[in-house]
């Protein structure tokens, strides 16, 4: 039995499908099992990763776990997993974990999560994906309003990766030998500007889209309306101050899965219906 946390999220939902497709038994951790949108062969289970004591049922009979970072008591959560008989952890973090910058809110929670996994006594593999291609879905309200997409950090290139590929690497790390103690840097095949992504969407959707960059002041105001200020500060340090470079391309997807990572155009084509359902006013 494999436990997938964040089972309805961008990566978790793809991982559940990948593991079921490989014939594995999958238990999906969700807040409300009765309402979870899961494949019929997945076993939903309730629990809260911020409260390890709520995970007794989730860990029962589980041998491998896909784990998200940043919860209140990662050492306690991992200790409970070990006592329950878990034999392998695959942790999802991100590129900023390598910075180990304890003054940066994002880098801090990712780095502390990695430290907890390393200290847990459990065999582990860490995945550090770069920006998700699915972040483009955040533009859907702008697609509804018109053909101009306004973005923060317009001059920053990222080797964004399809969550499908992150899940494919996670599945191999969970199922195959040879991944223990490794950190997999997971990227897509191209380092693109936001304007490049918008241009791809314009071609795929046959729509006259334009990309405009927000000023830093506009970006900060918009982001602070959506997330705590400490996380806004973290992203500004990454992409305005330049402490994090997400443009480097790594061969991990091909090396681990035996096939190349999906391009942004492939992601856009696969998710075109989500954009086409939005009609500009």
PDB file of C-alpha atoms in Angstrom:
ATOM      1  CA  UNK A   1       0.000   0.000   0.000  1.00  0.00           C
ATOM      2  CA  UNK A   2       1.264   3.454  -0.961  1.00  0.00           C
ATOM      3  CA  UNK A   3      -0.025   6.600   0.754  1.00  0.00           C
ATOM      4  CA  UNK A   4      -0.249   9.714  -1.423  1.00  0.00           C
ATOM      5  CA  UNK A   5      -0.614  12.985   0.463  1.00  0.00           C
ATOM      6  CA  UNK A   6      -2.050  15.961  -1.383  1.00  0.00           C
ATOM      7  CA  UNK A   7      -3.879  13.362  -3.456  1.00  0.00           C
ATOM      8  CA  UNK A   8      -6.197  15.829  -5.210  1.00  0.00           C
ATOM      9  CA  UNK A   9      -3.487  18.415  -5.947  1.00  0.00           C
ATOM     10  CA  UNK A  10      -1.574  19.034  -9.166  1.00  0.00           C
ATOM     11  CA  UNK A  11       1.079  16.384  -8.535  1.00  0.00           C
ATOM     12  CA  UNK A  12      -0.825  14.088  -6.188  1.00  0.00           C
ATOM     13  CA  UNK A  13      -3.728  13.548  -8.564  1.00  0.00           C
ATOM     14  CA  UNK A  14      -1.326  12.598 -11.364  1.00  0.00           C
ATOM     15  CA  UNK A  15       0.608  10.304  -9.022  1.00  0.00           C
ATOM     16  CA  UNK A  16      -2.532   8.482  -7.896  1.00  0.00           C
ATOM     17  CA  UNK A  17      -3.363   7.738 -11.541  1.00  0.00           C
ATOM     18  CA  UNK A  18       0.212   6.663 -12.327  1.00  0.00           C
ATOM     19  CA  UNK A  19       0.396   4.261  -9.393  1.00  0.00           C
ATOM     20  CA  UNK A  20      -3.019   2.760 -10.076  1.00  0.00           C
ATOM     21  CA  UNK A  21      -1.985   2.348 -13.712  1.00  0.00           C
ATOM     22  CA  UNK A  22       1.040   0.378 -12.500  1.00  0.00           C
ATOM     23  CA  UNK A  23      -1.247  -1.971 -10.572  1.00  0.00           C
ATOM     24  CA  UNK A  24      -0.400  -0.602  -7.122  1.00  0.00           C
ATOM     25  CA  UNK A  25      -2.726  -0.214  -4.162  1.00  0.00           C
ATOM     26  CA  UNK A  26      -3.122   3.481  -3.394  1.00  0.00           C
ATOM     27  CA  UNK A  27      -4.457   5.205  -0.309  1.00  0.00           C
ATOM     28  CA  UNK A  28      -5.230   8.879  -0.911  1.00  0.00           C
ATOM     29  CA  UNK A  29      -5.004  11.298   2.011  1.00  0.00           C
ATOM     30  CA  UNK A  30      -7.704  13.964   1.791  1.00  0.00           C
ATOM     31  CA  UNK A  31      -9.450  16.293   4.217  1.00  0.00           C
ATOM     32  CA  UNK A  32     -12.942  14.940   3.470  1.00  0.00           C
ATOM     33  CA  UNK A  33     -13.048  11.411   2.005  1.00  0.00           C
ATOM     34  CA  UNK A  34     -16.767  11.670   1.207  1.00  0.00           C
ATOM     35  CA  UNK A  35     -16.243  14.607  -1.167  1.00  0.00           C
ATOM     36  CA  UNK A  36     -12.867  13.759  -2.694  1.00  0.00           C
ATOM     37  CA  UNK A  37     -12.679  13.516  -6.488  1.00  0.00           C
ATOM     38  CA  UNK A  38     -10.550  10.390  -6.855  1.00  0.00           C
ATOM     39  CA  UNK A  39     -10.334   7.460  -9.276  1.00  0.00           C
ATOM     40  CA  UNK A  40     -12.639   4.635  -8.130  1.00  0.00           C
ATOM     41  CA  UNK A  41      -9.760   2.263  -7.318  1.00  0.00           C
ATOM     42  CA  UNK A  42      -8.080   4.706  -4.924  1.00  0.00           C
ATOM     43  CA  UNK A  43      -8.840   4.316  -1.217  1.00  0.00           C
ATOM     44  CA  UNK A  44      -9.669   7.703   0.329  1.00  0.00           C
ATOM     45  CA  UNK A  45      -8.692   8.324   3.935  1.00  0.00           C
ATOM     46  CA  UNK A  46      -9.070  11.389   6.116  1.00  0.00           C
ATOM     47  CA  UNK A  47      -6.329  13.084   8.081  1.00  0.00           C
ATOM     48  CA  UNK A  48      -4.494  16.330   8.678  1.00  0.00           C
ATOM     49  CA  UNK A  49      -0.725  16.460   8.165  1.00  0.00           C
ATOM     50  CA  UNK A  50      -0.521  19.288  10.700  1.00  0.00           C
ATOM     51  CA  UNK A  51      -1.820  16.821  13.309  1.00  0.00           C
ATOM     52  CA  UNK A  52       0.156  13.567  13.105  1.00  0.00           C
ATOM     53  CA  UNK A  53      -2.133  11.956  15.664  1.00  0.00           C
ATOM     54  CA  UNK A  54      -4.906  12.074  13.048  1.00  0.00           C
ATOM     55  CA  UNK A  55      -2.952   9.800  10.679  1.00  0.00           C
ATOM     56  CA  UNK A  56      -3.231   6.433  12.459  1.00  0.00           C
ATOM     57  CA  UNK A  57      -5.711   5.071   9.924  1.00  0.00           C
ATOM     58  CA  UNK A  58      -3.843   6.634   7.003  1.00  0.00           C
ATOM     59  CA  UNK A  59      -0.555   4.905   7.917  1.00  0.00           C
ATOM     60  CA  UNK A  60      -2.076   1.522   8.767  1.00  0.00           C
ATOM     61  CA  UNK A  61      -0.532  -1.065   6.444  1.00  0.00           C
ATOM     62  CA  UNK A  62       1.308   1.542   4.370  1.00  0.00           C
ATOM     63  CA  UNK A  63       4.879   0.836   3.302  1.00  0.00           C
ATOM     64  CA  UNK A  64       5.674   3.838   1.096  1.00  0.00           C
ATOM     65  CA  UNK A  65       4.617   7.480   1.318  1.00  0.00           C
ATOM     66  CA  UNK A  66       4.614  10.442  -1.046  1.00  0.00           C
ATOM     67  CA  UNK A  67       4.864  13.430   1.272  1.00  0.00           C
ATOM     68  CA  UNK A  68       4.315  17.158   0.862  1.00  0.00           C
ATOM     69  CA  UNK A  69       6.510  19.628   2.829  1.00  0.00           C
ATOM     70  CA  UNK A  70       5.930  22.371   5.320  1.00  0.00           C
ATOM     71  CA  UNK A  71       3.705  20.945   8.034  1.00  0.00           C
ATOM     72  CA  UNK A  72       3.828  21.931  11.691  1.00  0.00           C
ATOM     73  CA  UNK A  73       5.541  18.844  13.096  1.00  0.00           C
ATOM     74  CA  UNK A  74       7.417  17.092  10.308  1.00  0.00           C
ATOM     75  CA  UNK A  75       9.686  15.156  12.741  1.00  0.00           C
ATOM     76  CA  UNK A  76       6.638  13.903  14.677  1.00  0.00           C
ATOM     77  CA  UNK A  77       4.816  12.996  11.477  1.00  0.00           C
ATOM     78  CA  UNK A  78       7.792  11.012  10.208  1.00  0.00           C
ATOM     79  CA  UNK A  79       8.315   9.295  13.566  1.00  0.00           C
ATOM     80  CA  UNK A  80       4.698   8.152  13.488  1.00  0.00           C
ATOM     81  CA  UNK A  81       5.165   6.869   9.927  1.00  0.00           C
ATOM     82  CA  UNK A  82       8.242   4.894  10.978  1.00  0.00           C
ATOM     83  CA  UNK A  83       6.462   3.346  13.958  1.00  0.00           C
ATOM     84  CA  UNK A  84       3.624   2.321  11.651  1.00  0.00           C
ATOM     85  CA  UNK A  85       6.024   0.353   9.450  1.00  0.00           C
ATOM     86  CA  UNK A  86       6.580   2.784   6.570  1.00  0.00           C
ATOM     87  CA  UNK A  87       9.722   1.793   4.667  1.00  0.00           C
ATOM     88  CA  UNK A  88      10.281   4.636   2.175  1.00  0.00           C
ATOM     89  CA  UNK A  89       9.497   8.349   1.931  1.00  0.00           C
ATOM     90  CA  UNK A  90       9.458  10.392  -1.271  1.00  0.00           C
ATOM     91  CA  UNK A  91       9.350  14.081  -0.311  1.00  0.00           C
ATOM     92  CA  UNK A  92       8.318  16.883  -2.642  1.00  0.00           C
ATOM     93  CA  UNK A  93      10.084  20.205  -2.043  1.00  0.00           C
ATOM     94  CA  UNK A  94      11.498  22.688  -4.580  1.00  0.00           C
ATOM     95  CA  UNK A  95      14.655  24.323  -5.845  1.00  0.00           C
ATOM     96  CA  UNK A  96      14.749  26.883  -3.036  1.00  0.00           C
ATOM     97  CA  UNK A  97      15.342  24.127  -0.483  1.00  0.00           C
ATOM     98  CA  UNK A  98      18.966  24.045  -1.618  1.00  0.00           C
ATOM     99  CA  UNK A  99      19.418  27.674  -0.533  1.00  0.00           C
ATOM    100  CA  UNK A 100      18.691  26.736   3.090  1.00  0.00           C
ATOM    101  CA  UNK A 101      17.877  30.395   3.693  1.00  0.00           C
ATOM    102  CA  UNK A 102      16.211  30.455   7.091  1.00  0.00           C
ATOM    103  CA  UNK A 103      15.251  34.114   6.605  1.00  0.00           C
ATOM    104  CA  UNK A 104      13.164  33.247   3.524  1.00  0.00           C
ATOM    105  CA  UNK A 105       9.770  31.758   4.406  1.00  0.00           C
ATOM    106  CA  UNK A 106       9.575  29.420   1.401  1.00  0.00           C
ATOM    107  CA  UNK A 107      13.180  28.245   1.493  1.00  0.00           C
ATOM    108  CA  UNK A 108      12.881  27.743   5.255  1.00  0.00           C
ATOM    109  CA  UNK A 109       9.907  25.389   5.272  1.00  0.00           C
ATOM    110  CA  UNK A 110      11.292  23.354   2.394  1.00  0.00           C
ATOM    111  CA  UNK A 111      14.761  23.070   3.915  1.00  0.00           C
ATOM    112  CA  UNK A 112      13.381  22.133   7.342  1.00  0.00           C
ATOM    113  CA  UNK A 113      11.194  19.462   5.740  1.00  0.00           C
ATOM    114  CA  UNK A 114      14.225  17.979   3.998  1.00  0.00           C
ATOM    115  CA  UNK A 115      16.209  18.010   7.244  1.00  0.00           C
ATOM    116  CA  UNK A 116      13.400  16.186   9.022  1.00  0.00           C
ATOM    117  CA  UNK A 117      13.279  13.489   6.354  1.00  0.00           C
ATOM    118  CA  UNK A 118      17.042  12.996   6.453  1.00  0.00           C
ATOM    119  CA  UNK A 119      16.945  12.685  10.255  1.00  0.00           C
ATOM    120  CA  UNK A 120      13.935  10.338  10.297  1.00  0.00           C
ATOM    121  CA  UNK A 121      15.867   7.085   9.958  1.00  0.00           C
ATOM    122  CA  UNK A 122      13.686   6.164   6.975  1.00  0.00           C
ATOM    123  CA  UNK A 123      15.008   5.600   3.452  1.00  0.00           C
ATOM    124  CA  UNK A 124      14.181   8.745   1.501  1.00  0.00           C
ATOM    125  CA  UNK A 125      14.201  10.388  -1.898  1.00  0.00           C
ATOM    126  CA  UNK A 126      13.700  14.122  -2.394  1.00  0.00           C
ATOM    127  CA  UNK A 127      12.146  15.683  -5.487  1.00  0.00           C
ATOM    128  CA  UNK A 128      12.925  19.340  -6.190  1.00  0.00           C
ATOM    129  CA  UNK A 129      10.758  20.406  -9.121  1.00  0.00           C
ATOM    130  CA  UNK A 130      10.875  23.907 -10.516  1.00  0.00           C
ATOM    131  CA  UNK A 131       7.788  26.021 -11.279  1.00  0.00           C
ATOM    132  CA  UNK A 132       4.756  24.021 -12.350  1.00  0.00           C
ATOM    133  CA  UNK A 133       3.377  24.481 -15.864  1.00  0.00           C
ATOM    134  CA  UNK A 134      -0.055  24.284 -14.249  1.00  0.00           C
ATOM    135  CA  UNK A 135       0.618  27.692 -12.670  1.00  0.00           C
ATOM    136  CA  UNK A 136      -0.647  29.064 -15.995  1.00  0.00           C
ATOM    137  CA  UNK A 137      -4.147  28.108 -14.862  1.00  0.00           C
ATOM    138  CA  UNK A 138      -3.935  31.128 -12.556  1.00  0.00           C
ATOM    139  CA  UNK A 139      -4.444  33.220 -15.684  1.00  0.00           C
ATOM    140  CA  UNK A 140      -7.956  31.871 -16.280  1.00  0.00           C
ATOM    141  CA  UNK A 141      -9.725  34.939 -14.782  1.00  0.00           C
ATOM    142  CA  UNK A 142      -7.702  37.176 -17.110  1.00  0.00           C
ATOM    143  CA  UNK A 143      -8.644  35.010 -20.092  1.00  0.00           C
ATOM    144  CA  UNK A 144     -12.267  35.588 -19.168  1.00  0.00           C
ATOM    145  CA  UNK A 145     -11.746  39.344 -19.003  1.00  0.00           C
ATOM    146  CA  UNK A 146      -9.914  39.707 -22.295  1.00  0.00           C
ATOM    147  CA  UNK A 147      -6.816  38.883 -24.315  1.00  0.00           C
ATOM    148  CA  UNK A 148      -4.162  40.601 -22.173  1.00  0.00           C
ATOM    149  CA  UNK A 149      -2.341  38.514 -19.569  1.00  0.00           C
ATOM    150  CA  UNK A 150      -0.506  40.622 -16.985  1.00  0.00           C
ATOM    151  CA  UNK A 151       2.187  38.783 -15.067  1.00  0.00           C
ATOM    152  CA  UNK A 152       4.695  39.401 -12.264  1.00  0.00           C
ATOM    153  CA  UNK A 153       8.426  38.834 -12.851  1.00  0.00           C
ATOM    154  CA  UNK A 154       8.003  39.076 -16.619  1.00  0.00           C
ATOM    155  CA  UNK A 155      11.756  38.971 -17.236  1.00  0.00           C
ATOM    156  CA  UNK A 156      12.378  35.726 -15.350  1.00  0.00           C
ATOM    157  CA  UNK A 157      12.904  32.487 -17.269  1.00  0.00           C
ATOM    158  CA  UNK A 158      11.891  29.215 -15.611  1.00  0.00           C
ATOM    159  CA  UNK A 159      12.322  25.607 -16.734  1.00  0.00           C
ATOM    160  CA  UNK A 160       8.730  24.912 -15.726  1.00  0.00           C
ATOM    161  CA  UNK A 161       7.711  21.264 -15.472  1.00  0.00           C
ATOM    162  CA  UNK A 162       4.440  19.450 -16.091  1.00  0.00           C
ATOM    163  CA  UNK A 163       3.047  17.940 -12.853  1.00  0.00           C
ATOM    164  CA  UNK A 164       2.506  14.784 -14.931  1.00  0.00           C
ATOM    165  CA  UNK A 165       6.300  14.453 -15.179  1.00  0.00           C
ATOM    166  CA  UNK A 166       6.863  15.171 -11.495  1.00  0.00           C
ATOM    167  CA  UNK A 167       4.401  12.385 -10.714  1.00  0.00           C
ATOM    168  CA  UNK A 168       6.148  10.043 -13.149  1.00  0.00           C
ATOM    169  CA  UNK A 169       9.479  10.598 -11.365  1.00  0.00           C
ATOM    170  CA  UNK A 170       7.778  10.194  -7.974  1.00  0.00           C
ATOM    171  CA  UNK A 171       6.235   6.895  -9.062  1.00  0.00           C
ATOM    172  CA  UNK A 172       9.597   5.480 -10.076  1.00  0.00           C
ATOM    173  CA  UNK A 173      11.190   6.680  -6.817  1.00  0.00           C
ATOM    174  CA  UNK A 174       8.416   4.967  -4.854  1.00  0.00           C
ATOM    175  CA  UNK A 175       8.454   1.700  -6.793  1.00  0.00           C
ATOM    176  CA  UNK A 176      12.040   1.138  -7.950  1.00  0.00           C
ATOM    177  CA  UNK A 177      15.275   0.467  -6.117  1.00  0.00           C
ATOM    178  CA  UNK A 178      18.207   2.809  -6.512  1.00  0.00           C
ATOM    179  CA  UNK A 179      16.618   6.104  -5.477  1.00  0.00           C
ATOM    180  CA  UNK A 180      17.323   6.047  -1.747  1.00  0.00           C
ATOM    181  CA  UNK A 181      19.306   9.062  -0.560  1.00  0.00           C
ATOM    182  CA  UNK A 182      19.008  10.876  -3.900  1.00  0.00           C
ATOM    183  CA  UNK A 183      17.796  14.392  -4.646  1.00  0.00           C
ATOM    184  CA  UNK A 184      16.096  14.605  -8.031  1.00  0.00           C
ATOM    185  CA  UNK A 185      16.068  18.072  -9.610  1.00  0.00           C
ATOM    186  CA  UNK A 186      12.992  17.959 -11.860  1.00  0.00           C
ATOM    187  CA  UNK A 187      12.535  20.431 -14.726  1.00  0.00           C
ATOM    188  CA  UNK A 188      10.872  20.765 -18.059  1.00  0.00           C
ATOM    189  CA  UNK A 189      12.843  20.813 -21.341  1.00  0.00           C
ATOM    190  CA  UNK A 190      12.798  24.586 -21.941  1.00  0.00           C
ATOM    191  CA  UNK A 191      13.489  27.743 -19.960  1.00  0.00           C
ATOM    192  CA  UNK A 192      10.664  30.088 -20.949  1.00  0.00           C
ATOM    193  CA  UNK A 193       9.603  33.620 -20.116  1.00  0.00           C
ATOM    194  CA  UNK A 194       5.950  34.174 -19.158  1.00  0.00           C
ATOM    195  CA  UNK A 195       5.510  35.833 -22.565  1.00  0.00           C
ATOM    196  CA  UNK A 196       6.741  32.627 -24.232  1.00  0.00           C
ATOM    197  CA  UNK A 197       4.094  30.626 -22.392  1.00  0.00           C
ATOM    198  CA  UNK A 198       1.386  33.086 -23.356  1.00  0.00           C
ATOM    199  CA  UNK A 199       2.510  32.860 -26.992  1.00  0.00           C
ATOM    200  CA  UNK A 200       2.219  29.076 -26.854  1.00  0.00           C
ATOM    201  CA  UNK A 201      -1.289  29.339 -25.429  1.00  0.00           C
ATOM    202  CA  UNK A 202      -2.199  31.810 -28.180  1.00  0.00           C
ATOM    203  CA  UNK A 203      -1.174  29.268 -30.836  1.00  0.00           C
ATOM    204  CA  UNK A 204      -2.847  26.313 -29.163  1.00  0.00           C
ATOM    205  CA  UNK A 205      -6.091  28.197 -28.536  1.00  0.00           C
ATOM    206  CA  UNK A 206      -5.974  30.205 -31.775  1.00  0.00           C
ATOM    207  CA  UNK A 207      -6.502  33.365 -29.789  1.00  0.00           C
ATOM    208  CA  UNK A 208      -4.821  36.779 -30.039  1.00  0.00           C
ATOM    209  CA  UNK A 209      -3.235  36.878 -26.599  1.00  0.00           C
ATOM    210  CA  UNK A 210      -0.717  39.423 -25.349  1.00  0.00           C
ATOM    211  CA  UNK A 211       1.518  39.359 -22.286  1.00  0.00           C
ATOM    212  CA  UNK A 212       2.292  42.449 -20.242  1.00  0.00           C
ATOM    213  CA  UNK A 213       4.576  42.639 -17.219  1.00  0.00           C
ATOM    214  CA  UNK A 214       3.369  44.086 -13.944  1.00  0.00           C
ATOM    215  CA  UNK A 215       5.561  46.630 -12.225  1.00  0.00           C
ATOM    216  CA  UNK A 216       7.063  45.383  -8.981  1.00  0.00           C
ATOM    217  CA  UNK A 217       4.627  47.563  -7.034  1.00  0.00           C
ATOM    218  CA  UNK A 218       1.662  46.168  -8.971  1.00  0.00           C
ATOM    219  CA  UNK A 219       2.922  42.627  -8.544  1.00  0.00           C
ATOM    220  CA  UNK A 220       3.393  43.048  -4.808  1.00  0.00           C
ATOM    221  CA  UNK A 221      -0.102  44.476  -4.328  1.00  0.00           C
ATOM    222  CA  UNK A 222      -1.687  41.700  -6.374  1.00  0.00           C
ATOM    223  CA  UNK A 223       0.243  38.937  -4.624  1.00  0.00           C
ATOM    224  CA  UNK A 224      -0.381  40.311  -1.130  1.00  0.00           C
ATOM    225  CA  UNK A 225      -4.112  40.057  -1.842  1.00  0.00           C
ATOM    226  CA  UNK A 226      -3.629  36.310  -2.383  1.00  0.00           C
ATOM    227  CA  UNK A 227      -1.004  35.165   0.123  1.00  0.00           C
ATOM    228  CA  UNK A 228       0.733  36.185   3.376  1.00  0.00           C
ATOM    229  CA  UNK A 229       3.298  38.970   3.057  1.00  0.00           C
ATOM    230  CA  UNK A 230       6.158  36.700   4.153  1.00  0.00           C
ATOM    231  CA  UNK A 231       5.617  34.531   1.075  1.00  0.00           C
ATOM    232  CA  UNK A 232       5.388  37.559  -1.191  1.00  0.00           C
ATOM    233  CA  UNK A 233       8.704  38.739   0.242  1.00  0.00           C
ATOM    234  CA  UNK A 234      10.153  35.295  -0.445  1.00  0.00           C
ATOM    235  CA  UNK A 235       9.189  35.358  -4.132  1.00  0.00           C
ATOM    236  CA  UNK A 236      10.504  38.894  -4.539  1.00  0.00           C
ATOM    237  CA  UNK A 237      13.841  37.797  -3.116  1.00  0.00           C
ATOM    238  CA  UNK A 238      13.889  34.840  -5.500  1.00  0.00           C
ATOM    239  CA  UNK A 239      12.926  36.635  -8.690  1.00  0.00           C
ATOM    240  CA  UNK A 240      13.647  40.345  -8.172  1.00  0.00           C
ATOM    241  CA  UNK A 241      16.773  40.083  -6.026  1.00  0.00           C
ATOM    242  CA  UNK A 242      17.813  37.007  -8.042  1.00  0.00           C
ATOM    243  CA  UNK A 243      18.584  34.598  -5.201  1.00  0.00           C
ATOM    244  CA  UNK A 244      16.949  31.676  -7.058  1.00  0.00           C
ATOM    245  CA  UNK A 245      17.662  30.631 -10.651  1.00  0.00           C
ATOM    246  CA  UNK A 246      14.986  28.302 -12.047  1.00  0.00           C
ATOM    247  CA  UNK A 247      16.219  28.502 -15.642  1.00  0.00           C
ATOM    248  CA  UNK A 248      18.671  25.586 -15.509  1.00  0.00           C
ATOM    249  CA  UNK A 249      17.446  22.470 -17.310  1.00  0.00           C
ATOM    250  CA  UNK A 250      18.094  19.056 -15.749  1.00  0.00           C
ATOM    251  CA  UNK A 251      17.882  15.656 -17.496  1.00  0.00           C
ATOM    252  CA  UNK A 252      16.145  13.966 -14.570  1.00  0.00           C
ATOM    253  CA  UNK A 253      12.807  13.135 -16.209  1.00  0.00           C
ATOM    254  CA  UNK A 254      14.483  11.344 -19.098  1.00  0.00           C
ATOM    255  CA  UNK A 255      16.997   9.588 -16.844  1.00  0.00           C
ATOM    256  CA  UNK A 256      14.380   8.335 -14.392  1.00  0.00           C
ATOM    257  CA  UNK A 257      11.430   7.592 -16.691  1.00  0.00           C
ATOM    258  CA  UNK A 258      13.191   6.788 -19.967  1.00  0.00           C
ATOM    259  CA  UNK A 259      11.343   9.477 -21.942  1.00  0.00           C
ATOM    260  CA  UNK A 260      11.728  13.229 -22.388  1.00  0.00           C
ATOM    261  CA  UNK A 261       9.740  15.662 -20.255  1.00  0.00           C
ATOM    262  CA  UNK A 262       6.656  17.237 -21.751  1.00  0.00           C
ATOM    263  CA  UNK A 263       6.953  20.648 -23.344  1.00  0.00           C
ATOM    264  CA  UNK A 264       4.763  23.569 -22.367  1.00  0.00           C
ATOM    265  CA  UNK A 265       2.979  23.183 -25.696  1.00  0.00           C
ATOM    266  CA  UNK A 266       2.125  19.576 -24.812  1.00  0.00           C
ATOM    267  CA  UNK A 267       0.834  20.716 -21.426  1.00  0.00           C
ATOM    268  CA  UNK A 268      -1.203  23.517 -23.034  1.00  0.00           C
ATOM    269  CA  UNK A 269      -2.706  21.138 -25.587  1.00  0.00           C
ATOM    270  CA  UNK A 270      -3.646  18.627 -22.876  1.00  0.00           C
ATOM    271  CA  UNK A 271      -5.339  21.363 -20.825  1.00  0.00           C
ATOM    272  CA  UNK A 272      -6.748  23.475 -23.647  1.00  0.00           C
ATOM    273  CA  UNK A 273     -10.343  22.747 -22.667  1.00  0.00           C
ATOM    274  CA  UNK A 274      -9.845  24.514 -19.331  1.00  0.00           C
ATOM    275  CA  UNK A 275      -8.958  27.677 -21.236  1.00  0.00           C
ATOM    276  CA  UNK A 276     -11.522  27.235 -23.999  1.00  0.00           C
ATOM    277  CA  UNK A 277     -14.333  27.054 -21.471  1.00  0.00           C
ATOM    278  CA  UNK A 278     -13.461  30.622 -20.560  1.00  0.00           C
ATOM    279  CA  UNK A 279     -14.987  33.072 -22.993  1.00  0.00           C
ATOM    280  CA  UNK A 280     -13.640  36.612 -23.122  1.00  0.00           C
ATOM    281  CA  UNK A 281     -16.216  39.276 -22.301  1.00  0.00           C
TER     282      UNK A 281
END
